[in-house]
PDB file of C-alpha atoms and ligand atoms in Angstrom:
ATOM      1  CA  MET I 138     314.236 282.372 105.379  1.00 89.00           C
ATOM      2  CA  ALA I 139     317.281 280.489 106.677  1.00 90.00           C
ATOM      3  CA  ASP I 140     318.460 277.601 104.526  1.00 96.00           C
ATOM      4  CA  CYS I 141     316.386 278.638 101.523  1.00 98.00           C
ATOM      5  CA  ILE I 142     318.592 278.715  98.433  1.00 98.00           C
ATOM      6  CA  PHE I 143     316.295 281.117  96.574  1.00 98.00           C
ATOM      7  CA  CYS I 144     316.157 283.543  99.519  1.00 98.00           C
ATOM      8  CA  LYS I 145     319.958 283.499  99.454  1.00 98.00           C
ATOM      9  CA  ILE I 146     319.980 284.280  95.726  1.00 98.00           C
ATOM     10  CA  ALA I 147     317.359 287.044  96.179  1.00 98.00           C
ATOM     11  CA  GLN I 148     319.344 288.567  99.039  1.00 97.00           C
ATOM     12  CA  LYS I 149     322.603 288.146  97.096  1.00 96.00           C
ATOM     13  CA  GLU I 150     324.170 285.947  99.723  1.00 96.00           C
ATOM     14  CA  ILE I 151     324.790 283.617  96.772  1.00 95.00           C
ATOM     15  CA  THR I 152     325.959 285.228  93.559  1.00 92.00           C
ATOM     16  CA  SER I 153     323.780 284.558  90.564  1.00 92.00           C
ATOM     17  CA  ALA I 154     323.696 286.628  87.392  1.00 95.00           C
ATOM     18  CA  LEU I 155     320.326 288.336  87.557  1.00 97.00           C
ATOM     19  CA  LEU I 156     318.394 288.817  84.322  1.00 98.00           C
ATOM     20  CA  TYR I 157     315.847 291.020  86.050  1.00 98.00           C
ATOM     21  CA  GLU I 158     315.431 292.727  89.413  1.00 98.00           C
ATOM     22  CA  ASP I 159     312.980 295.122  90.977  1.00 98.00           C
ATOM     23  CA  ASN I 160     311.807 295.812  94.537  1.00 98.00           C
ATOM     24  CA  GLY I 161     309.975 292.535  94.874  1.00 98.00           C
ATOM     25  CA  VAL I 162     311.265 290.175  92.187  1.00 98.00           C
ATOM     26  CA  VAL I 163     314.439 288.645  90.780  1.00 98.00           C
ATOM     27  CA  ALA I 164     314.983 286.406  87.750  1.00 98.00           C
ATOM     28  CA  PHE I 165     317.985 284.243  86.949  1.00 98.00           C
ATOM     29  CA  LYS I 166     318.937 281.284  84.749  1.00 98.00           C
ATOM     30  CA  ASP I 167     318.095 277.814  85.983  1.00 98.00           C
ATOM     31  CA  LEU I 168     321.156 275.836  87.072  1.00 97.00           C
ATOM     32  CA  GLU I 169     320.033 272.823  85.033  1.00 98.00           C
ATOM     33  CA  PRO I 170     318.291 274.268  81.976  1.00 98.00           C
ATOM     34  CA  GLN I 171     315.590 272.107  80.394  1.00 98.00           C
ATOM     35  CA  ALA I 172     315.317 274.296  77.291  1.00 98.00           C
ATOM     36  CA  PRO I 173     317.500 276.829  75.455  1.00 98.00           C
ATOM     37  CA  VAL I 174     315.739 279.509  77.524  1.00 98.00           C
ATOM     38  CA  HIS I 175     315.075 278.452  81.118  1.00 98.00           C
ATOM     39  CA  VAL I 176     314.707 281.272  83.586  1.00 98.00           C
ATOM     40  CA  LEU I 177     313.387 281.237  87.141  1.00 98.00           C
ATOM     41  CA  ILE I 178     311.357 284.221  88.307  1.00 99.00           C
ATOM     42  CA  ILE I 179     310.894 284.474  92.065  1.00 98.00           C
ATOM     43  CA  PRO I 180     309.457 286.870  94.621  1.00 98.00           C
ATOM     44  CA  LYS I 181     312.165 288.214  96.924  1.00 98.00           C
ATOM     45  CA  LYS I 182     309.807 287.507  99.795  1.00 97.00           C
ATOM     46  CA  HIS I 183     309.803 283.888 100.934  1.00 98.00           C
ATOM     47  CA  ILE I 184     306.509 282.309  99.872  1.00 98.00           C
ATOM     48  CA  ALA I 185     306.728 278.513 100.201  1.00 98.00           C
ATOM     49  CA  SER I 186     304.442 277.716  97.268  1.00 98.00           C
ATOM     50  CA  LEU I 187     301.465 278.905  95.258  1.00 96.00           C
ATOM     51  CA  LEU I 188     299.271 277.005  97.700  1.00 96.00           C
ATOM     52  CA  VAL I 189     300.189 279.196 100.653  1.00 96.00           C
ATOM     53  CA  ALA I 190     300.397 282.534  98.861  1.00 95.00           C
ATOM     54  CA  CYS I 191     298.360 285.044 100.878  1.00 93.00           C
ATOM     55  CA  PRO I 192     295.745 287.457  99.519  1.00 94.00           C
ATOM     56  CA  GLU I 193     298.306 290.237  99.925  1.00 94.00           C
ATOM     57  CA  ASP I 194     300.662 288.368  97.574  1.00 97.00           C
ATOM     58  CA  ARG I 195     298.179 288.671  94.694  1.00 96.00           C
ATOM     59  CA  ALA I 196     299.552 291.928  93.351  1.00 97.00           C
ATOM     60  CA  LEU I 197     303.078 290.525  93.416  1.00 98.00           C
ATOM     61  CA  ILE I 198     302.026 287.356  91.581  1.00 98.00           C
ATOM     62  CA  ALA I 199     300.073 289.364  89.015  1.00 98.00           C
ATOM     63  CA  HIS I 200     303.127 291.591  88.526  1.00 98.00           C
ATOM     64  CA  ILE I 201     305.288 288.520  87.879  1.00 98.00           C
ATOM     65  CA  THR I 202     302.847 286.876  85.462  1.00 98.00           C
ATOM     66  CA  CYS I 203     301.478 289.933  83.674  1.00 98.00           C
ATOM     67  CA  GLU I 204     304.571 292.132  83.508  1.00 98.00           C
ATOM     68  CA  VAL I 205     307.876 290.479  84.388  1.00 98.00           C
ATOM     69  CA  ILE I 206     307.404 287.221  82.463  1.00 98.00           C
ATOM     70  CA  PRO I 207     306.143 288.864  79.224  1.00 98.00           C
ATOM     71  CA  LYS I 208     308.995 291.390  79.408  1.00 98.00           C
ATOM     72  CA  LEU I 209     311.598 288.632  79.868  1.00 98.00           C
ATOM     73  CA  ALA I 210     309.997 286.510  77.119  1.00 98.00           C
ATOM     74  CA  ARG I 211     310.343 289.431  74.698  1.00 98.00           C
ATOM     75  CA  GLU I 212     313.902 290.243  75.773  1.00 98.00           C
ATOM     76  CA  LEU I 213     314.977 286.616  75.527  1.00 98.00           C
ATOM     77  CA  GLY I 214     313.467 286.267  72.059  1.00 98.00           C
ATOM     78  CA  VAL I 215     310.804 283.649  72.770  1.00 98.00           C
ATOM     79  CA  ALA I 216     307.667 285.795  72.864  1.00 98.00           C
ATOM     80  CA  GLU I 217     306.826 285.463  69.206  1.00 98.00           C
ATOM     81  CA  LYS I 218     307.281 281.699  68.815  1.00 98.00           C
ATOM     82  CA  GLY I 219     305.887 280.891  72.226  1.00 98.00           C
ATOM     83  CA  PHE I 220     307.007 279.755  75.619  1.00 98.00           C
ATOM     84  CA  ARG I 221     305.814 277.866  78.674  1.00 98.00           C
ATOM     85  CA  VAL I 222     305.397 279.021  82.267  1.00 98.00           C
ATOM     86  CA  VAL I 223     305.455 276.323  84.943  1.00 98.00           C
ATOM     87  CA  VAL I 224     304.811 276.532  88.665  1.00 98.00           C
ATOM     88  CA  ASN I 225     305.522 273.148  90.205  1.00 98.00           C
ATOM     89  CA  THR I 226     303.624 272.909  93.473  1.00 98.00           C
ATOM     90  CA  GLY I 227     304.048 270.312  96.185  1.00 97.00           C
ATOM     91  CA  GLU I 228     305.495 266.836  96.084  1.00 97.00           C
ATOM     92  CA  GLU I 229     303.509 265.322  93.223  1.00 97.00           C
ATOM     93  CA  GLY I 230     303.733 268.620  91.393  1.00 98.00           C
ATOM     94  CA  GLY I 231     307.499 268.179  91.300  1.00 97.00           C
ATOM     95  CA  GLN I 232     308.439 271.155  93.470  1.00 98.00           C
ATOM     96  CA  SER I 233     311.975 270.653  94.751  1.00 98.00           C
ATOM     97  CA  VAL I 234     312.726 274.171  96.035  1.00 98.00           C
ATOM     98  CA  LYS I 235     310.193 275.348  98.622  1.00 98.00           C
ATOM     99  CA  HIS I 236     310.235 278.994  97.566  1.00 98.00           C
ATOM    100  CA  LEU I 237     307.634 280.009  94.977  1.00 98.00           C
ATOM    101  CA  HIS I 238     309.180 280.195  91.527  1.00 98.00           C
ATOM    102  CA  PHE I 239     307.949 280.488  87.975  1.00 98.00           C
ATOM    103  CA  HIS I 240     309.843 278.584  85.295  1.00 98.00           C
ATOM    104  CA  LEU I 241     309.961 280.395  81.946  1.00 98.00           C
ATOM    105  CA  LEU I 242     310.886 277.853  79.277  1.00 98.00           C
ATOM    106  CA  GLY I 243     311.332 278.489  75.583  1.00 98.00           C
ATOM    107  CA  GLY I 244     313.483 278.140  72.516  1.00 98.00           C
ATOM    108  CA  ARG I 245     312.196 274.705  71.549  1.00 98.00           C
ATOM    109  CA  SER I 246     308.858 272.999  70.905  1.00 98.00           C
ATOM    110  CA  MET I 247     307.233 271.901  74.142  1.00 97.00           C
ATOM    111  CA  GLN I 248     305.535 268.544  74.563  1.00 96.00           C
ATOM    112  CA  TRP I 249     302.147 267.855  76.071  1.00 97.00           C
ATOM    113  CA  PRO I 250     301.378 266.236  78.427  1.00 96.00           C
ATOM    114  CA  PRO I 251     304.484 267.100  80.444  1.00 93.00           C
ATOM    115  CA  GLY I 252     306.275 264.194  82.134  1.00 84.00           C
TER     116      GLY I 252
HETATM  117  P1  5GP A 162     311.290 272.919  90.997  1.00 75.32           P
HETATM  118  O1  5GP A 162     311.704 271.513  90.739  1.00 75.32           O
HETATM  119  O2  5GP A 162     311.226 273.222  92.482  1.00 75.32           O
HETATM  120  O3  5GP A 162     310.069 273.359  90.270  1.00 75.32           O
HETATM  121  O4  5GP A 162     312.419 273.822  90.378  1.00 75.32           O
HETATM  122  C1  5GP A 162     313.583 274.155  91.045  1.00 75.32           C
HETATM  123  C2  5GP A 162     314.572 274.581  89.997  1.00 75.32           C
HETATM  124  O5  5GP A 162     315.606 275.284  90.640  1.00 75.32           O
HETATM  125  C3  5GP A 162     315.214 273.418  89.253  1.00 75.32           C
HETATM  126  O6  5GP A 162     314.948 273.550  87.864  1.00 75.32           O
HETATM  127  C4  5GP A 162     316.701 273.547  89.593  1.00 75.32           C
HETATM  128  O7  5GP A 162     317.512 273.248  88.489  1.00 75.32           O
HETATM  129  C5  5GP A 162     316.814 274.989  90.006  1.00 75.32           C
HETATM  130  N1  5GP A 162     317.835 275.264  91.001  1.00 75.32           N
HETATM  131  C6  5GP A 162     318.026 274.593  92.176  1.00 75.32           C
HETATM  132  N2  5GP A 162     319.035 275.162  92.860  1.00 75.32           N
HETATM  133  C7  5GP A 162     319.479 276.198  92.111  1.00 75.32           C
HETATM  134  C8  5GP A 162     320.520 277.163  92.304  1.00 75.32           C
HETATM  135  O8  5GP A 162     321.236 277.194  93.297  1.00 75.32           O
HETATM  136  N3  5GP A 162     320.682 278.089  91.303  1.00 75.32           N
HETATM  137  C9  5GP A 162     319.899 278.107  90.200  1.00 75.32           C
HETATM  138  N4  5GP A 162     320.144 279.057  89.291  1.00 75.32           N
HETATM  139  N5  5GP A 162     318.918 277.212  89.990  1.00 75.32           N
HETATM  140  C10 5GP A 162     318.716 276.267  90.937  1.00 75.32           C
HETATM  141 ZN1   ZN A 163     313.004 281.441 100.318  1.00 75.32          ZN
END
């Protein structure tokens, strides 16, 4: 999608060191990390948010949550101690980039409730 920063990263129009890539997914470090480990995992396909993900996106989302994120958590050394996965959705949810993304945060103790 034109003018979507994450589409540009996924399509390599903007260079970003990728920590993971497959046919449908890329992962890269957040520009403004909120924890020692802060990785964004995104579908290559433009999906505006979790709210508008279609039934046919289910397999892709399950792949991200059940396979890609656990694999990255292990590789980045946060699987054992624990980590947090965040999907900010919509304005009050704090979503600033309108391309579905999963934050993987770890390497420190997380607080609850989040701010
Ligand atoms: P949101 O607030 O939408 O849940 O998260 C968007 C995240 O994308 C933020 O944590 C922000 O730091 C990150 N971000 C925004 N633009 C870029 C970029 O161009 N490159 C990278 N690596 N991260 C970005
Ligand atoms: Zn996009």
